[in-house]
Amino acid sequence: MTDWSDVLRALWLFLPAYVANMSPVLMAKAIPGWNAPIDGGRLHKDGRRVLGAGKTWRGLVGGAVLGGVTAVVLAYAAPPQGQPGLFAGYDFGFHGHTYQGPLHDGHQVPGSCPQDAFCDTLTWHAQPSAGWAVFLFGAIVGAMALVGDAVKSYFKRRRGKEGGAPWVPFDQLDFVVFGLAAMLLASPLLAHDWVFWALGNWMILATLLVLTPVLHLAVNGLGFLLGLKKVPW
Ligand code: CTP
Ligand code: MG
């Protein structure tokens, strides 16, 4: 059954990556003087910059910090799992997390209890995620979102496209793919199986991959109108 509220839950879940992806532009306004490029100004053998002047350490650090802060804010704001509310349980496991049955093949069978959970035969209660772990999780997702952005810039430069030139859909999807990969990689930081519980829903994944490029273009258009971005993409 299609539950359209999952669209909103997907956006909530990925907010640390969205905020991280927007943060370099804000950081550039806040600290214009700290503009050391990640590639150190080096040129690739094709004569172009490896990444370009637009990929700075400032952007990467800003993305990590704001990604972490966003995750912590969401963890406090979401009601605990099982309580009423659109975002109940979407708290990165901060209020504890209950899950049922074997969720994925080869991982759990009824009767076998993971180390970090209290179990009866079908229902497992995972230990809640620690606040610092939620921050670190958001910071890793935020940093990886911008690593994806920089990896894209590497290939964009190799194709001869300058910074600021549009490259649809890679400009829009780079941070989604890396952000999702980061959530899987960093999942051991959070309550047992929470990430798989949150991502194990095709509506959530479809929303992130389909709606994100659309939203990305809309937000950048707004940033352009507000004078934050030089180009409307
Ligand atoms: N930015 C930054 N550090 C990053 C990423 C972005 O400082 N790691 C800032 C830069 O001022 C950049 C602006 O955010 O110009 C917009 O980011 P983006 O669109 O990703 O960069 P572009 O300059 O368009 O470069 P590219 O073509 O490689 O995407
Ligand atoms: Mg760009």
CSV table of C-alpha atoms and ligand atoms in Angstrom, one decimal:
chain,number,residue,atom,x,y,z
A,1,MET,CA,0.0,0.0,0.0
A,2,THR,CA,1.3,3.4,-0.9
A,3,ASP,CA,1.5,5.7,2.1
A,4,TRP,CA,2.1,9.2,0.8
A,5,SER,CA,3.2,10.4,4.3
A,6,ASP,CA,6.3,8.4,3.6
A,7,VAL,CA,7.3,11.2,1.2
A,8,LEU,CA,7.5,13.6,4.2
A,9,ARG,CA,9.2,11.0,6.3
A,10,ALA,CA,11.9,10.6,3.6
A,11,LEU,CA,12.5,14.3,3.5
A,12,TRP,CA,12.8,14.4,7.3
A,13,LEU,CA,15.2,11.4,7.3
A,14,PHE,CA,17.4,13.0,4.8
A,15,LEU,CA,17.4,16.5,6.2
A,16,PRO,CA,20.9,16.2,7.6
A,17,ALA,CA,22.2,15.6,4.0
A,18,TYR,CA,20.0,18.4,2.6
A,19,VAL,CA,21.2,20.9,5.1
A,20,ALA,CA,24.8,19.8,4.6
A,21,ASN,CA,24.4,20.2,0.9
A,22,MET,CA,23.2,23.7,1.3
A,23,SER,CA,25.7,24.7,4.0
A,24,PRO,CA,28.7,25.5,1.8
A,25,VAL,CA,26.9,28.4,0.2
A,26,LEU,CA,26.0,29.8,3.7
A,27,MET,CA,29.5,29.1,5.0
A,28,ALA,CA,31.0,31.0,2.0
A,29,LYS,CA,28.9,34.1,3.0
A,30,ALA,CA,29.8,33.7,6.7
A,31,ILE,CA,33.5,33.1,6.4
A,32,PRO,CA,34.6,34.3,2.9
A,33,GLY,CA,38.2,34.5,3.9
A,34,TRP,CA,38.6,30.8,4.6
A,35,ASN,CA,38.6,29.6,1.0
A,36,ALA,CA,41.4,27.0,0.9
A,37,PRO,CA,40.5,24.6,-1.9
A,38,ILE,CA,40.4,20.8,-1.2
A,39,ASP,CA,42.6,20.2,-4.3
A,40,GLY,CA,45.2,22.7,-3.0
A,41,GLY,CA,45.1,24.5,-6.3
A,42,ARG,CA,46.6,21.5,-8.1
A,43,LEU,CA,46.0,20.8,-11.8
A,44,HIS,CA,45.2,17.5,-13.3
A,45,LYS,CA,47.3,16.3,-16.3
A,46,ASP,CA,44.5,17.6,-18.6
A,47,GLY,CA,45.5,21.1,-17.5
A,48,ARG,CA,42.3,21.8,-15.6
A,49,ARG,CA,41.9,22.0,-11.8
A,50,VAL,CA,41.5,18.6,-10.1
A,51,LEU,CA,38.3,19.7,-8.3
A,52,GLY,CA,38.1,23.5,-8.8
A,53,ALA,CA,38.2,26.6,-6.6
A,54,GLY,CA,34.5,26.0,-5.6
A,55,LYS,CA,35.3,22.9,-3.5
A,56,THR,CA,36.7,24.2,-0.2
A,57,TRP,CA,37.6,22.7,3.2
A,58,ARG,CA,35.3,25.3,4.7
A,59,GLY,CA,32.3,23.8,2.8
A,60,LEU,CA,33.2,20.2,3.9
A,61,VAL,CA,33.6,21.2,7.6
A,62,GLY,CA,30.5,23.3,7.5
A,63,GLY,CA,28.5,20.3,6.0
A,64,ALA,CA,29.7,18.0,8.7
A,65,VAL,CA,28.9,20.3,11.6
A,66,LEU,CA,25.5,21.4,10.3
A,67,GLY,CA,24.6,17.8,9.3
A,68,GLY,CA,25.4,16.7,12.9
A,69,VAL,CA,23.4,19.5,14.5
A,70,THR,CA,20.4,18.8,12.2
A,71,ALA,CA,20.4,15.1,13.2
A,72,VAL,CA,20.4,16.0,16.9
A,73,VAL,CA,17.6,18.5,16.5
A,74,LEU,CA,15.5,15.9,14.6
A,75,ALA,CA,16.2,13.3,17.2
A,76,TYR,CA,14.8,15.5,20.0
A,77,ALA,CA,11.9,16.7,17.8
A,78,ALA,CA,10.6,13.3,16.7
A,79,PRO,CA,8.1,11.6,19.0
A,80,PRO,CA,9.2,8.1,20.2
A,81,GLN,CA,8.3,5.1,18.0
A,82,GLY,CA,4.7,4.0,18.5
A,83,GLN,CA,3.4,7.3,19.7
A,84,PRO,CA,1.1,9.5,17.5
A,85,GLY,CA,2.8,11.8,15.0
A,86,LEU,CA,3.9,11.8,11.4
A,87,PHE,CA,7.5,11.5,12.4
A,88,ALA,CA,7.2,9.1,15.4
A,89,GLY,CA,10.2,6.9,15.5
A,90,TYR,CA,12.2,9.0,13.0
A,91,ASP,CA,14.5,10.0,15.8
A,92,PHE,CA,17.6,8.1,14.8
A,93,GLY,CA,16.8,5.6,17.5
A,94,PHE,CA,17.3,8.3,20.2
A,95,HIS,CA,14.2,7.4,22.2
A,96,GLY,CA,14.8,3.6,21.8
A,97,HIS,CA,13.6,1.4,19.0
A,98,THR,CA,11.5,-1.8,18.7
A,99,TYR,CA,11.5,-4.1,15.7
A,100,GLN,CA,10.0,-7.4,14.9
A,101,GLY,CA,10.9,-10.6,13.2
A,102,PRO,CA,13.8,-11.2,10.9
A,103,LEU,CA,14.1,-8.0,9.0
A,104,HIS,CA,16.6,-9.2,6.4
A,105,ASP,CA,17.8,-12.6,5.3
A,106,GLY,CA,20.8,-14.1,6.9
A,107,HIS,CA,20.9,-11.4,9.6
A,108,GLN,CA,18.4,-12.5,12.3
A,109,VAL,CA,16.2,-15.4,12.9
A,110,PRO,CA,13.6,-15.5,15.7
A,111,GLY,CA,15.2,-16.8,18.9
A,112,SER,CA,18.6,-15.3,18.2
A,113,CYS,CA,19.0,-12.1,20.0
A,114,PRO,CA,21.5,-9.4,18.9
A,115,GLN,CA,24.0,-8.2,21.6
A,116,ASP,CA,22.7,-4.7,21.8
A,117,ALA,CA,19.0,-5.6,22.3
A,118,PHE,CA,16.5,-7.1,24.8
A,119,CYS,CA,14.6,-9.8,23.2
A,120,ASP,CA,11.6,-12.1,23.4
A,121,THR,CA,11.0,-14.4,20.4
A,122,LEU,CA,9.5,-11.9,18.0
A,123,THR,CA,10.1,-8.4,19.3
A,124,TRP,CA,13.4,-6.8,19.9
A,125,HIS,CA,14.0,-3.6,21.9
A,126,ALA,CA,17.3,-2.1,20.8
A,127,GLN,CA,19.3,0.1,23.2
A,128,PRO,CA,18.6,3.8,22.4
A,129,SER,CA,21.1,5.7,20.3
A,130,ALA,CA,23.4,8.1,22.4
A,131,GLY,CA,23.2,11.8,21.6
A,132,TRP,CA,26.8,12.0,20.6
A,133,ALA,CA,26.3,9.0,18.3
A,134,VAL,CA,23.4,10.8,16.6
A,135,PHE,CA,25.6,13.9,16.1
A,136,LEU,CA,28.4,11.8,14.7
A,137,PHE,CA,26.0,10.0,12.4
A,138,GLY,CA,24.6,13.3,11.0
A,139,ALA,CA,28.2,14.6,10.6
A,140,ILE,CA,29.3,11.6,8.7
A,141,VAL,CA,26.2,11.8,6.4
A,142,GLY,CA,26.8,15.5,5.9
A,143,ALA,CA,30.5,15.2,5.2
A,144,MET,CA,29.9,12.3,2.8
A,145,ALA,CA,27.2,14.3,1.0
A,146,LEU,CA,29.8,16.9,0.2
A,147,VAL,CA,32.5,14.3,-0.6
A,148,GLY,CA,30.0,13.1,-3.2
A,149,ASP,CA,29.7,16.7,-4.5
A,150,ALA,CA,33.5,16.9,-4.7
A,151,VAL,CA,33.7,13.5,-6.5
A,152,LYS,CA,31.2,14.8,-9.0
A,153,SER,CA,33.2,17.9,-9.5
A,154,TYR,CA,36.3,15.7,-10.3
A,155,PHE,CA,34.4,14.1,-13.2
A,156,LYS,CA,32.8,17.4,-14.2
A,157,ARG,CA,36.2,19.0,-14.6
A,158,ARG,CA,37.5,16.0,-16.6
A,159,ARG,CA,34.5,16.5,-19.0
A,160,GLY,CA,35.7,20.1,-19.4
A,161,LYS,CA,32.8,21.7,-17.5
A,162,GLU,CA,33.7,24.8,-15.4
A,163,GLY,CA,32.5,25.4,-11.9
A,164,GLY,CA,29.0,26.8,-12.0
A,165,ALA,CA,28.1,25.1,-15.3
A,166,PRO,CA,25.0,22.9,-15.0
A,167,TRP,CA,25.4,19.1,-15.3
A,168,VAL,CA,21.9,17.5,-14.8
A,169,PRO,CA,21.2,15.2,-13.0
A,170,PHE,CA,24.7,14.7,-11.5
A,171,ASP,CA,24.7,18.1,-9.8
A,172,GLN,CA,21.4,17.1,-8.1
A,173,LEU,CA,22.1,13.4,-7.3
A,174,ASP,CA,25.7,13.4,-6.2
A,175,PHE,CA,25.0,14.0,-2.5
A,176,VAL,CA,22.0,11.6,-2.4
A,177,VAL,CA,23.9,8.5,-3.5
A,178,PHE,CA,26.8,9.3,-1.1
A,179,GLY,CA,24.5,10.4,1.7
A,180,LEU,CA,22.6,7.1,1.5
A,181,ALA,CA,25.9,5.1,1.4
A,182,ALA,CA,27.0,7.0,4.5
A,183,MET,CA,23.8,6.1,6.4
A,184,LEU,CA,24.5,2.4,5.7
A,185,LEU,CA,28.1,2.7,6.6
A,186,ALA,CA,27.4,4.7,9.8
A,187,SER,CA,24.4,2.5,10.9
A,188,PRO,CA,26.4,0.7,13.7
A,189,LEU,CA,26.5,4.1,15.5
A,190,LEU,CA,22.7,4.0,16.0
A,191,ALA,CA,20.2,1.7,17.8
A,192,HIS,CA,20.4,-1.8,16.4
A,193,ASP,CA,18.8,-2.0,12.9
A,194,TRP,CA,17.3,1.5,13.1
A,195,VAL,CA,18.8,2.6,9.7
A,196,PHE,CA,17.5,-0.6,8.0
A,197,TRP,CA,14.1,-0.1,9.5
A,198,ALA,CA,14.0,3.5,8.3
A,199,LEU,CA,15.4,2.8,4.8
A,200,GLY,CA,13.7,-0.6,4.3
A,201,ASN,CA,10.7,1.0,2.6
A,202,TRP,CA,10.7,1.5,-1.1
A,203,MET,CA,8.6,4.7,-0.9
A,204,ILE,CA,11.4,6.3,1.2
A,205,LEU,CA,14.1,5.3,-1.3
A,206,ALA,CA,12.0,6.3,-4.3
A,207,THR,CA,11.3,9.7,-2.8
A,208,LEU,CA,14.9,10.4,-2.1
A,209,LEU,CA,16.0,9.5,-5.6
A,210,VAL,CA,13.2,11.1,-7.6
A,211,LEU,CA,12.1,14.1,-5.5
A,212,THR,CA,15.5,15.2,-4.4
A,213,PRO,CA,16.7,16.5,-7.8
A,214,VAL,CA,13.4,18.4,-8.2
A,215,LEU,CA,13.8,19.9,-4.7
A,216,HIS,CA,17.4,20.6,-5.2
A,217,LEU,CA,16.6,22.7,-8.3
A,218,ALA,CA,13.8,24.5,-6.5
A,219,VAL,CA,16.1,25.4,-3.5
A,220,ASN,CA,18.9,26.5,-5.7
A,221,GLY,CA,16.5,28.7,-7.7
A,222,LEU,CA,15.4,30.3,-4.4
A,223,GLY,CA,19.1,30.7,-3.4
A,224,PHE,CA,19.7,32.5,-6.7
A,225,LEU,CA,16.7,34.8,-6.2
A,226,LEU,CA,17.9,35.6,-2.6
A,227,GLY,CA,21.3,36.4,-4.0
A,228,LEU,CA,23.1,33.5,-2.2
A,229,LYS,CA,24.0,31.6,-5.4
A,230,LYS,CA,25.6,33.0,-8.5
A,231,VAL,CA,23.6,30.6,-10.8
A,232,PRO,CA,20.1,29.3,-10.5
A,233,TRP,CA,21.1,25.5,-10.4
B,1,CTP,N1,31.3,25.4,-1.8
B,1,CTP,C1,32.4,25.4,-1.0
B,1,CTP,N2,32.9,24.1,-0.7
B,1,CTP,C2,32.4,23.0,-1.1
B,1,CTP,C3,31.3,23.0,-1.9
B,1,CTP,C4,30.7,24.3,-2.3
B,1,CTP,O1,32.9,26.4,-0.6
B,1,CTP,N3,33.0,21.8,-0.7
B,1,CTP,C5,30.7,26.8,-2.2
B,1,CTP,C6,31.5,27.5,-3.3
B,1,CTP,O2,31.5,28.9,-3.0
B,1,CTP,C7,30.7,27.1,-4.5
B,1,CTP,C8,29.3,27.2,-4.0
B,1,CTP,O3,29.4,26.7,-2.6
B,1,CTP,O4,30.9,28.0,-5.6
B,1,CTP,C9,28.3,26.4,-4.8
B,1,CTP,O5,28.6,25.0,-4.7
B,1,CTP,P1,28.5,24.1,-6.0
B,1,CTP,O6,27.4,24.4,-6.9
B,1,CTP,O7,28.6,22.7,-5.5
B,1,CTP,O8,29.9,24.4,-6.7
B,1,CTP,P2,30.3,24.9,-8.2
B,1,CTP,O9,31.1,26.1,-8.0
B,1,CTP,O10,29.1,25.0,-9.0
B,1,CTP,O11,31.3,23.8,-8.7
B,1,CTP,P3,30.9,22.4,-9.5
B,1,CTP,O12,30.7,22.8,-10.9
B,1,CTP,O13,32.2,21.6,-9.3
B,1,CTP,O14,29.7,21.8,-8.9
B,2,MG,MG,27.4,23.7,-9.1
